[in-house]
PDB file of C-alpha atoms in Angstrom:
ATOM      1  CA  MET G1088      -0.029  -0.113   0.067  1.00  0.00           C
ATOM      2  CA  PRO G1089       1.447   3.325  -0.905  1.00  0.00           C
ATOM      3  CA  LEU G1090       2.211   5.638   2.004  1.00  0.00           C
ATOM      4  CA  GLY G1091       0.253   8.825   0.780  1.00  0.00           C
ATOM      5  CA  PRO G1092      -3.273   8.147   0.061  1.00  0.00           C
ATOM      6  CA  TRP G1093      -4.359   6.697   3.508  1.00  0.00           C
ATOM      7  CA  ARG G1094      -2.575   9.447   5.724  1.00  0.00           C
ATOM      8  CA  LYS G1095      -5.316  11.055   7.885  1.00  0.00           C
ATOM      9  CA  LYS G1096      -3.827  14.356   8.094  1.00  0.00           C
ATOM     10  CA  ASN G1097      -1.465  15.821   5.445  1.00  0.00           C
ATOM     11  CA  LYS G1098      -1.836  19.505   6.121  1.00  0.00           C
ATOM     12  CA  SER G1099       1.242  19.965   8.212  1.00  0.00           C
ATOM     13  CA  THR G1100       4.478  20.738   6.327  1.00  0.00           C
ATOM     14  CA  ARG G1101       7.802  21.986   7.409  1.00  0.00           C
ATOM     15  CA  GLU G1102       6.780  25.277   6.057  1.00  0.00           C
ATOM     16  CA  GLN G1103       3.633  25.593   8.018  1.00  0.00           C
ATOM     17  CA  LEU G1104       5.445  25.152  11.450  1.00  0.00           C
ATOM     18  CA  VAL G1105       8.006  27.050  13.287  1.00  0.00           C
ATOM     19  CA  GLU G1106      11.291  26.836  11.440  1.00  0.00           C
ATOM     20  CA  ASN G1107      14.281  26.692  13.554  1.00  0.00           C
ATOM     21  CA  GLU G1108      12.093  26.901  16.636  1.00  0.00           C
ATOM     22  CA  GLU G1109      11.590  23.824  18.722  1.00  0.00           C
ATOM     23  CA  VAL G1110       9.055  22.529  20.920  1.00  0.00           C
ATOM     24  CA  SER G1111       9.129  19.618  23.376  1.00  0.00           C
ATOM     25  CA  GLY G1112       6.946  18.119  25.859  1.00  0.00           C
ATOM     26  CA  GLY G1113       5.884  15.013  27.848  1.00  0.00           C
ATOM     27  CA  HIS G1114       3.861  12.857  25.411  1.00  0.00           C
ATOM     28  CA  ALA G1115       4.347   9.405  26.867  1.00  0.00           C
ATOM     29  CA  GLY G1116       3.988   6.201  25.149  1.00  0.00           C
ATOM     30  CA  GLY G1117       3.876   2.396  25.838  1.00  0.00           C
ATOM     31  CA  SER G1118       6.720   0.223  26.517  1.00  0.00           C
ATOM     32  CA  ALA G1119       6.246  -1.792  23.295  1.00  0.00           C
ATOM     33  CA  ALA G1120       4.437  -1.307  20.024  1.00  0.00           C
ATOM     34  CA  LYS G1121       1.502  -3.385  21.075  1.00  0.00           C
ATOM     35  CA  SER G1122       0.850  -1.442  24.235  1.00  0.00           C
ATOM     36  CA  ALA G1123       1.431   1.937  22.518  1.00  0.00           C
ATOM     37  CA  VAL G1124      -1.347   0.970  19.980  1.00  0.00           C
ATOM     38  CA  ASN G1125      -3.753  -0.834  22.130  1.00  0.00           C
ATOM     39  CA  GLY G1126      -3.240   0.967  25.413  1.00  0.00           C
ATOM     40  CA  ALA G1127      -4.973   4.239  24.205  1.00  0.00           C
ATOM     41  CA  GLY G1128      -8.124   4.961  26.188  1.00  0.00           C
ATOM     42  CA  LEU G1129      -7.550   2.861  29.135  1.00  0.00           C
ATOM     43  CA  PRO G1130      -8.714   4.183  32.326  1.00  0.00           C
ATOM     44  CA  PRO G1131      -6.154   4.751  35.214  1.00  0.00           C
ATOM     45  CA  PRO G1132      -5.577   1.524  37.033  1.00  0.00           C
ATOM     46  CA  PRO G1133      -6.993   1.220  40.492  1.00  0.00           C
ATOM     47  CA  ALA G1134      -4.626   2.304  43.312  1.00  0.00           C
ATOM     48  CA  ASN G1135      -4.029  -1.154  44.450  1.00  0.00           C
ATOM     49  CA  LEU G1136      -2.618  -2.078  41.029  1.00  0.00           C
ATOM     50  CA  ARG G1137      -0.323   0.795  40.481  1.00  0.00           C
ATOM     51  CA  PRO G1138       3.432   0.400  41.039  1.00  0.00           C
ATOM     52  CA  LYS G1139       4.370   0.425  44.615  1.00  0.00           C
ATOM     53  CA  LEU G1140       7.093   2.749  44.475  1.00  0.00           C
ATOM     54  CA  VAL G1141       8.073   5.705  46.761  1.00  0.00           C
ATOM     55  CA  PHE G1142       9.662   8.829  45.505  1.00  0.00           C
ATOM     56  CA  HIS G1143      11.425  11.694  47.320  1.00  0.00           C
ATOM     57  CA  THR G1144      10.491  15.327  46.365  1.00  0.00           C
ATOM     58  CA  GLN G1145      11.034  18.863  47.343  1.00  0.00           C
ATOM     59  CA  LEU G1146       9.889  22.395  46.025  1.00  0.00           C
ATOM     60  CA  ALA G1147      12.857  23.729  43.948  1.00  0.00           C
ATOM     61  CA  HIS G1148      13.043  27.063  45.759  1.00  0.00           C
ATOM     62  CA  GLY G1149      13.287  25.201  49.005  1.00  0.00           C
ATOM     63  CA  SER G1150      11.307  22.999  51.272  1.00  0.00           C
ATOM     64  CA  PRO G1151      11.316  19.864  53.577  1.00  0.00           C
ATOM     65  CA  THR G1152      11.576  16.502  51.712  1.00  0.00           C
ATOM     66  CA  GLY G1153       8.245  14.917  50.982  1.00  0.00           C
ATOM     67  CA  ARG G1154       7.388  11.226  50.046  1.00  0.00           C
ATOM     68  CA  ILE G1155       4.907  10.480  47.145  1.00  0.00           C
ATOM     69  CA  GLU G1156       3.645   7.296  45.542  1.00  0.00           C
ATOM     70  CA  GLY G1157       0.558   5.829  43.647  1.00  0.00           C
ATOM     71  CA  PHE G1158       0.722   8.009  40.545  1.00  0.00           C
ATOM     72  CA  THR G1159       0.487   6.779  37.188  1.00  0.00           C
ATOM     73  CA  ASN G1160       0.751   9.762  34.886  1.00  0.00           C
ATOM     74  CA  VAL G1161       2.127  13.365  35.107  1.00  0.00           C
ATOM     75  CA  LYS G1162      -1.122  14.994  36.165  1.00  0.00           C
ATOM     76  CA  GLU G1163      -1.381  12.537  39.059  1.00  0.00           C
ATOM     77  CA  LEU G1164       2.374  13.036  39.995  1.00  0.00           C
ATOM     78  CA  TYR G1165       1.716  16.821  40.335  1.00  0.00           C
ATOM     79  CA  ALA G1166      -1.411  16.236  42.419  1.00  0.00           C
ATOM     80  CA  LYS G1167       0.635  14.137  44.723  1.00  0.00           C
ATOM     81  CA  ILE G1168       3.345  16.687  45.003  1.00  0.00           C
ATOM     82  CA  ALA G1169       0.611  19.370  45.613  1.00  0.00           C
ATOM     83  CA  GLU G1170      -0.694  17.245  48.418  1.00  0.00           C
ATOM     84  CA  ALA G1171       2.580  16.691  49.895  1.00  0.00           C
ATOM     85  CA  PHE G1172       3.230  20.474  50.263  1.00  0.00           C
ATOM     86  CA  ASN G1173      -0.389  21.728  50.698  1.00  0.00           C
ATOM     87  CA  ILE G1174      -0.488  23.867  47.405  1.00  0.00           C
ATOM     88  CA  ASN G1175      -2.760  23.745  44.394  1.00  0.00           C
ATOM     89  CA  PRO G1176      -1.677  21.361  41.641  1.00  0.00           C
ATOM     90  CA  PRO G1177      -1.824  24.376  38.908  1.00  0.00           C
ATOM     91  CA  GLU G1178       0.866  26.204  40.788  1.00  0.00           C
ATOM     92  CA  ILE G1179       3.417  23.584  39.649  1.00  0.00           C
ATOM     93  CA  LEU G1180       5.005  24.553  36.355  1.00  0.00           C
ATOM     94  CA  PHE G1181       7.509  21.677  35.741  1.00  0.00           C
ATOM     95  CA  CYS G1182       9.806  19.407  37.590  1.00  0.00           C
ATOM     96  CA  THR G1183      13.376  18.517  37.283  1.00  0.00           C
ATOM     97  CA  LEU G1184      15.253  15.246  38.258  1.00  0.00           C
ATOM     98  CA  ASN G1185      18.161  15.341  40.626  1.00  0.00           C
ATOM     99  CA  THR G1186      18.588  19.151  40.608  1.00  0.00           C
ATOM    100  CA  HIS G1187      16.711  22.101  41.930  1.00  0.00           C
ATOM    101  CA  LYS G1188      18.269  24.382  39.139  1.00  0.00           C
ATOM    102  CA  ILE G1189      16.317  25.172  36.042  1.00  0.00           C
ATOM    103  CA  ASP G1190      18.182  22.838  34.076  1.00  0.00           C
ATOM    104  CA  MET G1191      16.314  22.068  30.930  1.00  0.00           C
ATOM    105  CA  GLU G1192      18.279  18.814  30.215  1.00  0.00           C
ATOM    106  CA  LYS G1193      17.009  17.325  33.515  1.00  0.00           C
ATOM    107  CA  LEU G1194      13.334  17.944  32.796  1.00  0.00           C
ATOM    108  CA  LEU G1195      11.003  15.322  34.024  1.00  0.00           C
ATOM    109  CA  GLY G1196       9.171  13.694  30.996  1.00  0.00           C
ATOM    110  CA  GLY G1197       7.579  10.521  30.538  1.00  0.00           C
ATOM    111  CA  GLN G1198      10.230   8.406  32.650  1.00  0.00           C
ATOM    112  CA  ILE G1199      11.580   8.643  36.095  1.00  0.00           C
ATOM    113  CA  GLY G1200      14.519   6.761  37.354  1.00  0.00           C
ATOM    114  CA  LEU G1201      13.643   4.667  40.260  1.00  0.00           C
ATOM    115  CA  GLU G1202      16.334   6.454  42.325  1.00  0.00           C
ATOM    116  CA  ASP G1203      15.728   9.988  41.148  1.00  0.00           C
ATOM    117  CA  PHE G1204      14.687  12.838  43.358  1.00  0.00           C
ATOM    118  CA  ILE G1205      11.965  15.120  42.096  1.00  0.00           C
ATOM    119  CA  PHE G1206      12.177  19.014  42.365  1.00  0.00           C
ATOM    120  CA  ALA G1207       9.059  20.769  41.631  1.00  0.00           C
ATOM    121  CA  HIS G1208       9.132  24.331  40.183  1.00  0.00           C
ATOM    122  CA  ILE G1209       6.172  26.539  41.138  1.00  0.00           C
ATOM    123  CA  LYS G1210       4.763  29.886  39.919  1.00  0.00           C
ATOM    124  CA  GLY G1211       6.610  32.799  40.791  1.00  0.00           C
ATOM    125  CA  ILE G1212       6.528  36.344  39.386  1.00  0.00           C
ATOM    126  CA  LYS G1213       4.303  37.424  36.411  1.00  0.00           C
ATOM    127  CA  LYS G1214       5.536  39.716  33.585  1.00  0.00           C
ATOM    128  CA  GLU G1215       4.145  41.107  30.347  1.00  0.00           C
ATOM    129  CA  VAL G1216       6.640  41.812  27.497  1.00  0.00           C
ATOM    130  CA  GLU G1217       6.247  43.185  24.021  1.00  0.00           C
ATOM    131  CA  VAL G1218       8.391  41.623  21.202  1.00  0.00           C
ATOM    132  CA  PHE G1219       9.003  43.110  17.801  1.00  0.00           C
ATOM    133  CA  LYS G1220       9.220  40.196  15.396  1.00  0.00           C
ATOM    134  CA  SER G1221      12.005  41.366  13.120  1.00  0.00           C
ATOM    135  CA  GLU G1222      12.566  37.680  11.741  1.00  0.00           C
ATOM    136  CA  ASP G1223      10.449  34.826  10.889  1.00  0.00           C
ATOM    137  CA  ALA G1224      12.170  32.720  13.632  1.00  0.00           C
ATOM    138  CA  LEU G1225      12.049  33.847  17.141  1.00  0.00           C
ATOM    139  CA  GLY G1226      14.816  31.669  18.535  1.00  0.00           C
ATOM    140  CA  LEU G1227      12.614  29.933  21.067  1.00  0.00           C
ATOM    141  CA  THR G1228      12.639  26.325  22.016  1.00  0.00           C
ATOM    142  CA  ILE G1229       9.313  25.583  23.682  1.00  0.00           C
ATOM    143  CA  THR G1230       8.261  22.415  25.817  1.00  0.00           C
ATOM    144  CA  ASP G1231       5.265  21.605  27.885  1.00  0.00           C
ATOM    145  CA  ASN G1232       4.776  20.015  31.199  1.00  0.00           C
ATOM    146  CA  GLY G1233       2.471  17.326  30.054  1.00  0.00           C
ATOM    147  CA  ALA G1234      -0.387  18.964  32.210  1.00  0.00           C
ATOM    148  CA  GLY G1235      -1.244  22.099  30.090  1.00  0.00           C
ATOM    149  CA  TYR G1236       1.605  24.522  30.495  1.00  0.00           C
ATOM    150  CA  ALA G1237       3.827  25.585  27.854  1.00  0.00           C
ATOM    151  CA  PHE G1238       7.217  27.141  28.792  1.00  0.00           C
ATOM    152  CA  ILE G1239      10.616  28.153  27.277  1.00  0.00           C
ATOM    153  CA  LYS G1240      13.302  25.464  27.249  1.00  0.00           C
ATOM    154  CA  ARG G1241      16.000  27.287  25.326  1.00  0.00           C
ATOM    155  CA  ILE G1242      16.742  30.705  23.738  1.00  0.00           C
ATOM    156  CA  LYS G1243      19.192  30.913  20.674  1.00  0.00           C
ATOM    157  CA  GLU G1244      22.034  33.046  20.927  1.00  0.00           C
ATOM    158  CA  GLY G1245      21.575  36.258  18.717  1.00  0.00           C
ATOM    159  CA  SER G1246      17.895  35.552  18.132  1.00  0.00           C
ATOM    160  CA  VAL G1247      15.086  37.901  18.337  1.00  0.00           C
ATOM    161  CA  VAL G1248      14.234  36.719  21.846  1.00  0.00           C
ATOM    162  CA  ASP G1249      17.660  36.705  22.822  1.00  0.00           C
ATOM    163  CA  GLY G1250      17.526  40.457  22.538  1.00  0.00           C
ATOM    164  CA  VAL G1251      14.562  40.747  24.987  1.00  0.00           C
ATOM    165  CA  LYS G1252      16.494  40.242  28.349  1.00  0.00           C
ATOM    166  CA  VAL G1253      13.319  39.821  30.512  1.00  0.00           C
ATOM    167  CA  ILE G1254      12.473  36.599  28.719  1.00  0.00           C
ATOM    168  CA  CYS G1255      14.240  33.633  30.530  1.00  0.00           C
ATOM    169  CA  VAL G1256      14.642  30.004  30.199  1.00  0.00           C
ATOM    170  CA  GLY G1257      11.937  28.344  32.417  1.00  0.00           C
ATOM    171  CA  ASP G1258       9.376  31.094  31.863  1.00  0.00           C
ATOM    172  CA  HIS G1259       5.818  29.659  31.339  1.00  0.00           C
ATOM    173  CA  ILE G1260       3.959  31.269  28.371  1.00  0.00           C
ATOM    174  CA  GLU G1261       0.540  32.081  29.610  1.00  0.00           C
ATOM    175  CA  CYS G1262      -0.743  34.315  26.870  1.00  0.00           C
ATOM    176  CA  ILE G1263       0.084  35.366  23.351  1.00  0.00           C
ATOM    177  CA  ASN G1264      -1.377  38.723  22.200  1.00  0.00           C
ATOM    178  CA  GLY G1265      -3.994  38.350  24.964  1.00  0.00           C
ATOM    179  CA  ARG G1266      -4.987  34.833  24.118  1.00  0.00           C
ATOM    180  CA  ASN G1267      -4.701  32.464  26.879  1.00  0.00           C
ATOM    181  CA  ILE G1268      -2.900  29.374  25.696  1.00  0.00           C
ATOM    182  CA  VAL G1269      -2.951  27.235  29.104  1.00  0.00           C
ATOM    183  CA  GLY G1270      -3.980  23.787  27.796  1.00  0.00           C
ATOM    184  CA  THR G1271      -2.495  24.221  24.234  1.00  0.00           C
ATOM    185  CA  ARG G1272      -0.009  21.490  23.251  1.00  0.00           C
ATOM    186  CA  HIS G1273       3.677  22.426  22.306  1.00  0.00           C
ATOM    187  CA  TYR G1274       3.027  21.893  18.528  1.00  0.00           C
ATOM    188  CA  GLU G1275       0.177  24.348  18.565  1.00  0.00           C
ATOM    189  CA  VAL G1276       1.969  27.026  20.385  1.00  0.00           C
ATOM    190  CA  ALA G1277       4.837  26.593  17.643  1.00  0.00           C
ATOM    191  CA  ARG G1278       2.127  27.062  14.976  1.00  0.00           C
ATOM    192  CA  MET G1279       0.875  30.118  16.728  1.00  0.00           C
ATOM    193  CA  LEU G1280       4.247  31.770  17.051  1.00  0.00           C
ATOM    194  CA  LYS G1281       5.103  30.839  13.418  1.00  0.00           C
ATOM    195  CA  GLU G1282       1.884  32.679  12.125  1.00  0.00           C
ATOM    196  CA  LEU G1283       2.587  35.866  14.063  1.00  0.00           C
ATOM    197  CA  PRO G1284       3.049  38.567  11.130  1.00  0.00           C
ATOM    198  CA  ARG G1285       6.847  39.526  10.736  1.00  0.00           C
ATOM    199  CA  ASP G1286       7.828  43.107  11.183  1.00  0.00           C
ATOM    200  CA  LYS G1287       5.074  43.705  13.880  1.00  0.00           C
ATOM    201  CA  SER G1288       4.833  43.590  17.691  1.00  0.00           C
ATOM    202  CA  PHE G1289       3.273  41.016  19.825  1.00  0.00           C
ATOM    203  CA  THR G1290       2.893  40.578  23.603  1.00  0.00           C
ATOM    204  CA  LEU G1291       3.700  37.652  25.729  1.00  0.00           C
ATOM    205  CA  LYS G1292       2.366  37.224  29.413  1.00  0.00           C
ATOM    206  CA  LEU G1293       4.895  35.116  31.189  1.00  0.00           C
ATOM    207  CA  VAL G1294       5.186  33.498  34.589  1.00  0.00           C
ATOM    208  CA  GLU G1295       8.682  32.634  35.689  1.00  0.00           C
ATOM    209  CA  PRO G1296       9.534  29.835  38.170  1.00  0.00           C
ATOM    210  CA  MET G1297       9.926  30.737  41.980  1.00  0.00           C
ATOM    211  CA  LYS G1298      13.668  31.245  42.952  1.00  0.00           C
ATOM    212  CA  ALA G1299      15.412  31.004  46.107  1.00  0.00           C
ATOM    213  CA  PHE G1300      17.791  33.817  46.653  1.00  0.00           C
ATOM    214  CA  GLU G1301      20.847  31.588  46.111  1.00  0.00           C
ATOM    215  CA  MET G1302      19.425  30.329  42.805  1.00  0.00           C
ATOM    216  CA  LEU G1303      19.368  33.944  41.350  1.00  0.00           C
ATOM    217  CA  GLU G1304      21.890  34.023  38.685  1.00  0.00           C
ATOM    218  CA  PRO G1305      22.440  35.357  35.217  1.00  0.00           C
ATOM    219  CA  ARG G1306      20.024  34.473  32.570  1.00  0.00           C
ATOM    220  CA  SER G1307      20.613  31.170  30.645  1.00  0.00           C
ATOM    221  CA  ARG G1308      19.927  30.428  27.277  1.00  0.00           C
ATOM    222  CA  GLY G1309      19.618  26.663  28.063  1.00  0.00           C
ATOM    223  CA  ALA G1310      21.594  23.863  26.808  1.00  0.00           C
ATOM    224  CA  LYS G1311      21.707  21.966  23.508  1.00  0.00           C
ATOM    225  CA  PRO G1312      20.785  18.495  23.789  1.00  0.00           C
ATOM    226  CA  ALA G1313      23.911  16.318  24.128  1.00  0.00           C
ATOM    227  CA  ASN G1314      24.355  12.975  22.502  1.00  0.00           C
ATOM    228  CA  ASP G1315      25.272  11.248  25.853  1.00  0.00           C
ATOM    229  CA  ASN G1316      22.145  12.367  27.615  1.00  0.00           C
ATOM    230  CA  LYS G1317      20.460   9.701  29.243  1.00  0.00           C
ATOM    231  CA  ILE G1318      16.600   9.282  29.114  1.00  0.00           C
ATOM    232  CA  ALA G1319      16.527   8.281  32.714  1.00  0.00           C
ATOM    233  CA  ALA G1320      18.786   7.607  35.727  1.00  0.00           C
ATOM    234  CA  GLY G1321      18.756   4.892  38.223  1.00  0.00           C
ATOM    235  CA  ARG G1322      18.603   0.964  37.783  1.00  0.00           C
ATOM    236  CA  GLY G1323      15.172   1.136  36.189  1.00  0.00           C
ATOM    237  CA  THR G1324      12.529   3.752  35.256  1.00  0.00           C
ATOM    238  CA  LEU G1325       8.887   4.264  35.841  1.00  0.00           C
ATOM    239  CA  ARG G1326       7.225   5.034  32.538  1.00  0.00           C
ATOM    240  CA  LEU G1327       4.275   7.313  32.780  1.00  0.00           C
ATOM    241  CA  ARG G1328       1.701   7.321  30.132  1.00  0.00           C
ATOM    242  CA  SER G1329      -0.948   9.948  29.168  1.00  0.00           C
ATOM    243  CA  LYS G1330      -3.252   6.821  28.337  1.00  0.00           C
ATOM    244  CA  GLY G1331      -3.040   3.601  30.170  1.00  0.00           C
ATOM    245  CA  PRO G1332      -1.208   2.305  33.327  1.00  0.00           C
ATOM    246  CA  ALA G1333       2.483   3.234  34.358  1.00  0.00           C
ATOM    247  CA  THR G1334       4.961   0.450  34.142  1.00  0.00           C
ATOM    248  CA  VAL G1335       8.403  -0.301  35.642  1.00  0.00           C
ATOM    249  CA  GLU G1336      11.067  -0.843  32.784  1.00  0.00           C
ATOM    250  CA  GLU G1337      14.604  -1.489  32.507  1.00  0.00           C
ATOM    251  CA  VAL G1338      17.145   1.455  31.801  1.00  0.00           C
ATOM    252  CA  PRO G1339      16.820   2.171  27.928  1.00  0.00           C
ATOM    253  CA  THR G1340      19.207   0.179  25.803  1.00  0.00           C
ATOM    254  CA  GLU G1341      22.049   1.657  23.690  1.00  0.00           C
ATOM    255  CA  PHE G1342      19.642   1.150  20.640  1.00  0.00           C
ATOM    256  CA  GLU G1343      16.832   2.805  22.322  1.00  0.00           C
ATOM    257  CA  GLU G1344      18.891   5.815  23.240  1.00  0.00           C
ATOM    258  CA  LYS G1345      20.407   6.367  19.919  1.00  0.00           C
ATOM    259  CA  ALA G1346      17.164   5.703  18.016  1.00  0.00           C
ATOM    260  CA  VAL G1347      15.201   8.249  20.376  1.00  0.00           C
ATOM    261  CA  LYS G1348      18.061  10.950  19.895  1.00  0.00           C
ATOM    262  CA  LYS G1349      17.931  10.558  16.233  1.00  0.00           C
ATOM    263  CA  VAL G1350      13.965  10.619  15.946  1.00  0.00           C
ATOM    264  CA  ASP G1351      14.098  13.605  18.289  1.00  0.00           C
ATOM    265  CA  ASP G1352      16.369  15.538  15.837  1.00  0.00           C
ATOM    266  CA  LEU G1353      13.983  14.694  12.947  1.00  0.00           C
ATOM    267  CA  LEU G1354      10.998  15.928  14.955  1.00  0.00           C
ATOM    268  CA  GLU G1355      12.939  19.178  15.272  1.00  0.00           C
ATOM    269  CA  SER G1356      13.968  19.333  11.567  1.00  0.00           C
ATOM    270  CA  TYR G1357      10.551  18.619  10.120  1.00  0.00           C
ATOM    271  CA  MET G1358       8.117  19.832  12.687  1.00  0.00           C
ATOM    272  CA  GLY G1359       9.710  22.623  14.696  1.00  0.00           C
ATOM    273  CA  ILE G1360       9.357  20.331  17.981  1.00  0.00           C
ATOM    274  CA  ARG G1361      11.434  18.339  20.351  1.00  0.00           C
ATOM    275  CA  ASP G1362       9.754  15.794  22.359  1.00  0.00           C
ATOM    276  CA  THR G1363      11.838  12.745  23.687  1.00  0.00           C
ATOM    277  CA  GLU G1364       8.790  11.007  25.048  1.00  0.00           C
ATOM    278  CA  LEU G1365       7.067  11.361  21.652  1.00  0.00           C
ATOM    279  CA  ALA G1366      10.202  10.094  19.905  1.00  0.00           C
ATOM    280  CA  ALA G1367      10.664   6.995  22.272  1.00  0.00           C
ATOM    281  CA  THR G1368       6.853   6.062  21.387  1.00  0.00           C
ATOM    282  CA  MET G1369       7.739   6.071  17.829  1.00  0.00           C
ATOM    283  CA  VAL G1370      10.704   4.146  18.276  1.00  0.00           C
ATOM    284  CA  GLU G1371       8.760   1.413  20.155  1.00  0.00           C
ATOM    285  CA  VAL G1372       5.840   1.405  17.546  1.00  0.00           C
ATOM    286  CA  GLY G1373       8.492   0.808  14.804  1.00  0.00           C
ATOM    287  CA  ARG G1374      10.633  -1.617  16.666  1.00  0.00           C
ATOM    288  CA  ASP G1375       8.971  -4.622  15.015  1.00  0.00           C
ATOM    289  CA  LYS G1376       7.361  -3.338  11.815  1.00  0.00           C
ATOM    290  CA  LYS G1377       8.400  -4.745   8.710  1.00  0.00           C
ATOM    291  CA  ASN G1378       8.155  -1.821   6.175  1.00  0.00           C
ATOM    292  CA  PRO G1379       7.402   2.036   6.361  1.00  0.00           C
ATOM    293  CA  ASP G1380       3.774   1.584   5.143  1.00  0.00           C
ATOM    294  CA  GLU G1381       3.211  -0.843   8.337  1.00  0.00           C
ATOM    295  CA  PHE G1382       5.046   1.529  10.460  1.00  0.00           C
ATOM    296  CA  ALA G1383       3.055   4.644   9.202  1.00  0.00           C
ATOM    297  CA  MET G1384      -0.349   2.816   9.871  1.00  0.00           C
ATOM    298  CA  ALA G1385       0.749   1.966  13.284  1.00  0.00           C
ATOM    299  CA  LEU G1386       1.733   5.619  14.023  1.00  0.00           C
ATOM    300  CA  ASP G1387      -1.684   6.849  12.783  1.00  0.00           C
ATOM    301  CA  GLU G1388      -3.386   4.383  15.122  1.00  0.00           C
ATOM    302  CA  ALA G1389      -1.188   5.171  18.116  1.00  0.00           C
ATOM    303  CA  LEU G1390      -0.537   8.931  17.508  1.00  0.00           C
ATOM    304  CA  GLY G1391      -3.668  10.051  15.382  1.00  0.00           C
ATOM    305  CA  ASP G1392      -3.535  13.638  16.868  1.00  0.00           C
ATOM    306  CA  PHE G1393      -0.172  14.408  15.065  1.00  0.00           C
ATOM    307  CA  ALA G1394      -0.054  15.143  11.479  1.00  0.00           C
ATOM    308  CA  PHE G1395       3.243  13.590  10.401  1.00  0.00           C
ATOM    309  CA  PRO G1396       4.500  14.424   6.997  1.00  0.00           C
ATOM    310  CA  ASP G1397       5.038  11.281   4.601  1.00  0.00           C
ATOM    311  CA  GLU G1398       8.708  12.156   4.114  1.00  0.00           C
ATOM    312  CA  PHE G1399       9.231  12.554   8.026  1.00  0.00           C
ATOM    313  CA  VAL G1400       7.681   9.084   8.463  1.00  0.00           C
ATOM    314  CA  PHE G1401      10.160   7.654   5.806  1.00  0.00           C
ATOM    315  CA  ASP G1402      13.094   9.205   7.511  1.00  0.00           C
ATOM    316  CA  VAL G1403      12.090   7.955  10.989  1.00  0.00           C
ATOM    317  CA  TRP G1404      11.610   4.399   9.576  1.00  0.00           C
ATOM    318  CA  GLY G1405      15.186   4.777   8.249  1.00  0.00           C
ATOM    319  CA  ALA G1406      16.639   6.004  11.615  1.00  0.00           C
ATOM    320  CA  ILE G1407      15.102   3.119  13.539  1.00  0.00           C
ATOM    321  CA  GLY G1408      16.636   0.806  10.961  1.00  0.00           C
ATOM    322  CA  ASP G1409      19.904   2.316  11.181  1.00  0.00           C
ATOM    323  CA  ALA G1410      19.940   2.162  15.029  1.00  0.00           C
ATOM    324  CA  LYS G1411      19.000  -1.443  14.723  1.00  0.00           C
ATOM    325  CA  GLN G1412      22.161  -1.998  12.477  1.00  0.00           C
ATOM    326  CA  GLY G1413      24.208   0.014  14.638  1.00  0.00           C
ATOM    327  CA  ARG G1414      24.982   2.602  12.061  1.00  0.00           C
ATOM    328  CA  PHE G1415      25.085   5.743  14.365  1.00  0.00           C
TER     329      PHE G1415
END
């Protein structure tokens, strides 16, 4: 079966999204192709069937240590953290693993190492800024927290946004030109920013993470993803899913790490987003597929909300094959 005719959504092209601007987020998938495809729509498992794991957590700006357990997705994790510290779940912007700093390479996504320490970054100062869009690309990398908040992951040196010093890595984007975008996924935020007219000004309402006094430091542009970044730490990982139960898995293999890194790079190149959990799901879906048509059909079934260009699907299929053959 040829790839093109049955594709559900072919509107998205590289030109329609944010060129040279990236977005990443916590789209979690299954531990194998079958669970990634068939696990959609499952209700959360009852509490007595969830992994019996206990994690330690603190508020990043400073707090006593809390203990949390019994969660199966990111929203439930935030609710458990909020309960431990007597705050409202919407106050949590994002979490980092094993550091209280706003380190975008340590963001909590869809996997938590069984020995990881979780730091929750909560809302701090609100600010509103006007930006003149002098170029098509703003130089922003945007991720989301898996619970409806988009925030800035990286600022490209010398870019439009780099010249607006009040905008910082870790800032939550609450509104664009007065439009509230809370609850909007990362790829939609990317499209909105791309579609803003050039040579005109626009406004952003931002919320920065609360900082302790000793955390105040010069503004960071964030870090480029390193080839040796691990998906998770510890002897095993708890895999969180947006749909279906959480599972305890082994640390990712060398094949999985290399394949996920390559697919994440392709997401950035083709669609203007970065999303390691989405990349991991795509690798798992394609692990046992025999040809690109079979792989593309499985992607549509597992990830129907995304509109993947056909050329991108072919390249992802090739990247997974290269990883299997150890050609990276």
